[in-house]
Short mmCIF file of C-alpha atoms in Angstrom, two decimals:
data_model
loop_
_atom_site.label_atom_id
_atom_site.label_comp_id
_atom_site.label_asym_id
_atom_site.label_seq_id
_atom_site.Cartn_x
_atom_site.Cartn_y
_atom_site.Cartn_z
CA UNK S 8 82.30 17.27 27.52
CA UNK S 9 84.04 20.59 26.91
CA UNK S 10 87.12 21.54 28.93
CA UNK S 11 86.18 23.02 32.29
CA UNK S 12 87.98 25.47 34.56
CA UNK S 13 85.98 25.55 37.79
CA UNK S 14 86.82 28.02 40.54
CA UNK S 15 85.71 27.47 44.12
CA UNK S 16 84.58 30.69 45.81
CA UNK S 17 82.95 31.70 49.08
CA UNK S 18 82.25 35.39 48.50
CA UNK S 19 80.65 37.69 45.95
CA UNK S 20 84.00 39.41 45.35
CA UNK S 21 85.75 36.13 44.61
CA UNK S 22 82.99 35.04 42.25
CA UNK S 23 83.33 38.22 40.21
CA UNK S 24 87.13 37.90 40.10
CA UNK S 25 86.86 34.27 38.99
CA UNK S 26 84.57 35.10 36.09
CA UNK S 27 86.78 37.99 34.99
CA UNK S 28 89.78 35.66 35.06
CA UNK S 29 88.11 33.21 32.70
CA UNK S 30 86.45 30.60 34.89
CA UNK S 31 84.07 28.30 33.05
CA UNK S 32 82.04 27.54 36.15
CA UNK S 33 81.89 28.34 39.86
CA UNK S 34 81.62 26.07 42.85
CA UNK S 35 80.00 28.20 45.54
CA UNK S 36 80.51 27.38 49.21
CA UNK S 37 80.98 28.93 52.62
CA UNK S 38 84.02 28.50 54.87
CA UNK S 39 86.54 27.70 52.17
CA UNK S 40 89.23 27.83 54.84
CA UNK S 41 87.97 24.49 56.24
CA UNK S 42 87.34 22.87 52.87
CA UNK S 43 83.91 24.36 52.30
CA UNK S 44 80.45 24.03 53.82
CA UNK S 45 76.97 24.83 52.50
CA UNK S 46 76.57 28.52 51.61
CA UNK S 47 73.85 30.93 52.60
CA UNK S 48 70.96 31.27 50.16
CA UNK S 49 71.39 35.04 49.93
CA UNK S 50 75.06 34.59 49.03
CA UNK S 51 73.97 32.34 46.16
CA UNK S 52 71.40 34.87 44.99
CA UNK S 53 73.88 37.76 45.12
CA UNK S 54 76.46 35.77 43.16
CA UNK S 55 73.80 34.74 40.65
CA UNK S 56 72.98 38.43 40.11
CA UNK S 57 76.59 39.37 39.45
CA UNK S 58 77.99 36.57 37.28
CA UNK S 59 76.86 34.94 34.05
CA UNK S 60 78.63 31.58 34.26
CA UNK S 61 77.12 28.38 35.72
CA UNK S 62 77.14 27.94 39.50
CA UNK S 63 77.30 24.60 41.27
CA UNK S 64 76.60 24.77 45.00
CA UNK S 65 78.64 22.73 47.48
CA UNK S 66 76.34 21.15 50.06
CA UNK S 67 78.14 19.93 53.15
CA UNK S 68 76.52 20.38 56.56
CA UNK S 69 79.74 20.50 58.56
CA UNK S 70 83.50 20.14 58.58
CA UNK S 71 84.81 16.58 58.89
CA UNK S 72 83.93 13.18 57.51
CA UNK S 73 81.12 12.33 55.09
CA UNK S 74 79.16 9.93 57.29
CA UNK S 75 76.06 11.86 58.23
CA UNK S 76 73.52 11.49 61.01
CA UNK S 77 69.80 11.37 60.23
CA UNK S 78 69.46 15.09 61.04
CA UNK S 79 72.49 16.04 58.95
CA UNK S 80 71.17 14.05 56.02
CA UNK S 81 67.75 15.66 56.34
CA UNK S 82 69.49 19.06 56.21
CA UNK S 83 71.28 17.96 53.02
CA UNK S 84 67.97 16.85 51.52
CA UNK S 85 66.41 20.23 52.22
CA UNK S 86 69.40 22.11 50.89
CA UNK S 87 69.55 20.16 47.64
CA UNK S 88 65.87 20.78 46.99
CA UNK S 89 66.13 24.45 47.99
CA UNK S 90 69.15 25.36 45.87
CA UNK S 91 67.81 23.45 42.87
CA UNK S 92 64.65 25.52 43.24
CA UNK S 93 66.66 28.73 43.46
CA UNK S 94 68.23 28.02 40.09
CA UNK S 95 71.59 26.41 40.87
CA UNK S 96 73.09 24.81 37.78
CA UNK S 97 74.31 21.90 39.86
CA UNK S 98 74.93 20.59 43.34
CA UNK S 99 78.18 19.22 44.75
CA UNK S 100 77.49 16.37 47.16
CA UNK S 101 78.95 13.20 48.65
CA UNK S 102 77.87 10.67 51.28
CA UNK S 103 79.87 7.66 52.46
CA UNK S 104 79.04 4.57 54.49
CA UNK S 105 81.03 3.63 57.62
CA UNK S 106 83.09 1.14 55.59
CA UNK S 107 84.26 3.86 53.21
CA UNK S 108 82.05 2.88 50.29
CA UNK S 109 79.69 5.31 48.58
CA UNK S 110 76.24 5.44 50.20
CA UNK S 111 74.35 4.79 46.98
CA UNK S 112 70.89 4.90 48.55
CA UNK S 113 71.39 8.32 50.10
CA UNK S 114 73.13 9.64 47.00
CA UNK S 115 70.16 8.49 44.88
CA UNK S 116 67.77 10.34 47.18
CA UNK S 117 69.75 13.57 46.87
CA UNK S 118 70.08 13.25 43.09
CA UNK S 119 66.33 12.76 42.77
CA UNK S 120 65.72 15.92 44.82
CA UNK S 121 68.11 17.88 42.56
CA UNK S 122 65.51 17.67 39.81
CA UNK S 123 67.83 17.47 36.82
CA UNK S 124 70.61 19.75 38.10
CA UNK S 125 74.17 18.79 37.34
CA UNK S 126 75.69 16.49 39.97
CA UNK S 127 79.29 16.59 41.19
CA UNK S 128 80.55 13.95 43.59
CA UNK S 129 82.96 15.98 45.71
CA UNK S 130 86.18 14.95 47.42
CA UNK S 131 84.42 12.42 49.61
CA UNK S 132 85.68 10.41 46.64
CA UNK S 133 89.25 11.01 47.81
CA UNK S 134 88.67 9.26 51.13
CA UNK S 135 86.54 6.39 49.81
CA UNK S 136 87.73 2.78 50.10
CA UNK S 137 87.67 1.80 46.41
CA UNK S 138 87.89 4.58 43.81
CA UNK S 139 87.01 2.36 40.86
CA UNK S 140 83.96 0.82 42.53
CA UNK S 141 82.90 4.33 43.51
CA UNK S 142 83.43 5.56 39.95
CA UNK S 143 81.21 2.75 38.65
CA UNK S 144 78.54 3.47 41.26
CA UNK S 145 78.62 7.20 40.52
CA UNK S 146 78.21 6.51 36.81
CA UNK S 147 75.22 4.27 37.48
CA UNK S 148 73.65 6.96 39.69
CA UNK S 149 73.94 9.61 36.97
CA UNK S 150 76.73 11.70 38.52
CA UNK S 151 78.23 13.80 35.72
CA UNK S 152 81.40 15.01 37.49
CA UNK S 153 83.82 13.63 40.09
CA UNK S 154 86.08 16.11 41.87
CA UNK S 155 89.28 14.37 42.91
CA UNK S 156 92.95 14.85 43.70
CA UNK S 157 93.71 11.22 42.89
CA UNK S 158 93.27 10.39 46.59
CA UNK S 159 96.28 12.48 47.56
CA UNK S 160 96.58 15.70 49.59
CA UNK S 161 97.74 17.44 46.40
CA UNK S 162 96.68 16.46 42.88
CA UNK S 163 100.28 16.77 41.67
CA UNK S 164 100.97 13.57 43.62
CA UNK S 165 97.89 11.75 42.33
CA UNK S 166 98.73 11.67 38.64
CA UNK S 167 98.75 7.90 38.15
CA UNK S 168 95.33 7.33 39.73
CA UNK S 169 93.96 10.37 37.90
CA UNK S 170 95.19 8.94 34.61
CA UNK S 171 93.49 5.63 35.31
CA UNK S 172 90.26 7.32 36.39
CA UNK S 173 90.13 9.46 33.24
CA UNK S 174 90.67 6.37 31.10
CA UNK S 175 88.14 4.28 33.01
CA UNK S 176 85.44 6.96 33.00
CA UNK S 177 85.59 7.55 29.26
CA UNK S 178 84.52 11.13 29.92
CA UNK S 179 81.39 10.22 31.86
CA UNK S 180 81.56 11.15 34.66
CA UNK S 181 84.03 13.90 33.83
CA UNK S 182 87.06 13.74 36.11
CA UNK S 183 87.56 17.20 37.62
CA UNK S 184 91.09 17.51 39.00
CA UNK S 185 91.41 19.57 42.18
CA UNK S 186 93.62 20.30 45.21
CA UNK S 187 96.66 22.46 44.54
CA UNK S 188 95.77 23.36 40.94
CA UNK S 189 97.42 26.30 39.20
CA UNK S 190 98.70 26.97 35.69
CA UNK S 191 101.93 25.04 36.29
CA UNK S 192 100.07 22.01 37.64
CA UNK S 193 97.68 22.02 34.68
CA UNK S 194 100.62 22.03 32.26
CA UNK S 195 102.24 19.15 34.13
CA UNK S 196 99.17 16.97 34.75
CA UNK S 197 97.01 17.40 31.65
CA UNK S 198 99.36 15.61 29.22
CA UNK S 199 99.96 12.80 31.74
CA UNK S 200 96.34 12.22 32.74
CA UNK S 201 94.31 13.34 29.74
CA UNK S 202 92.08 15.34 32.10
CA UNK S 203 90.15 18.20 30.55
CA UNK S 204 88.64 19.65 33.73
CA UNK S 205 90.44 21.41 36.58
CA UNK S 206 89.24 22.97 39.84
CA UNK S 207 91.04 25.63 41.88
CA UNK S 208 90.37 28.33 44.46
CA UNK S 209 93.16 30.65 43.20
CA UNK S 210 93.21 32.15 46.66
CA UNK S 211 95.11 35.26 47.64
CA UNK S 212 95.45 36.30 51.27
CA UNK S 213 94.46 39.92 51.71
CA UNK S 214 95.38 42.01 54.70
CA UNK S 215 92.48 43.26 56.81
CA UNK S 216 91.63 46.95 56.53
CA UNK S 217 91.31 47.16 60.32
CA UNK S 218 93.68 49.73 61.81
CA UNK S 219 92.90 48.71 65.40
CA UNK S 220 93.78 45.07 66.06
CA UNK S 221 93.44 43.05 69.25
CA UNK S 222 95.72 40.12 68.53
CA UNK S 223 95.60 36.73 70.24
CA UNK S 224 91.80 36.41 70.37
CA UNK S 225 90.94 33.74 67.77
CA UNK S 226 87.31 33.34 66.75
CA UNK S 227 87.74 29.90 65.25
CA UNK S 228 90.62 27.70 64.21
CA UNK S 229 93.75 28.35 66.31
CA UNK S 230 96.70 29.70 64.38
CA UNK S 231 94.53 31.44 61.78
CA UNK S 232 94.76 35.21 61.89
CA UNK S 233 91.49 37.10 62.15
CA UNK S 234 93.10 39.84 60.06
CA UNK S 235 93.64 37.82 56.90
CA UNK S 236 90.91 37.44 54.28
CA UNK S 237 90.90 34.90 51.46
CA UNK S 238 89.91 36.16 48.03
CA UNK S 239 90.14 34.70 44.53
CA UNK S 240 93.07 36.11 42.55
CA UNK S 241 91.88 37.00 39.06
CA UNK S 242 95.41 36.79 37.64
CA UNK S 243 95.88 33.22 38.90
CA UNK S 244 92.60 32.19 37.27
CA UNK S 245 93.62 33.89 34.00
CA UNK S 246 96.95 32.04 33.97
CA UNK S 247 95.18 28.73 34.59
CA UNK S 248 92.69 29.50 31.81
CA UNK S 249 95.55 30.20 29.41
CA UNK S 250 97.28 26.93 30.32
CA UNK S 251 94.09 24.89 29.84
CA UNK S 252 93.32 26.58 26.52
CA UNK S 253 96.83 25.86 25.25
CA UNK S 254 96.43 22.16 26.01
CA UNK S 255 92.74 21.50 25.35
CA UNK S 256 91.69 24.35 23.07
CA UNK S 257 89.60 27.41 24.00
#
């Protein structure tokens, strides 16, 4: 596979900035601030109208673990089928069993519903019990990409496992390194791991344009200001693109 620079975005503005910065592909989600949840269909359609690079859609019904109830799984089934029908280039999914192993039966159902779309196993991989058994299962299922930090909070600390995963996968599935990626991290990790695919949000915190502000009334997570907006920083993406091109070729 060719080298990939994937940027995770949750707005039209961020998608446009990511493409201008040199992203190879987008991962589209909602609620990036909590790790991403399934996006709105109209957001997907607006992004599709404004960018020309492939879009994979993260499908995650809620914040939290990856053990889903029957209703949550049915929602995932519907979303996979719907976004594949809307023209998504791929879906980003992951389902675990209570014992931490990949739920191969449910994954197979979702992959079948994707109808030939690209398939990324998301960072459910990073909280699975056995990364090598999960890699083998994902390969058997036809997953083409695994997004992982090397089972660490930050990929910079997961280099040894990432190296082993890249070697074990043989390029299929492609190991997509994420969590804390920037140009400096790419330059440090790529030679050590042999990875040719990196995933980042390149987020910049923008100040709200509100002049009137009633502070101390949170709408969601405590400690998060309602007057800060996350956007993709085009310059950060461009720097990461340059680093990847230097190491893997344009």
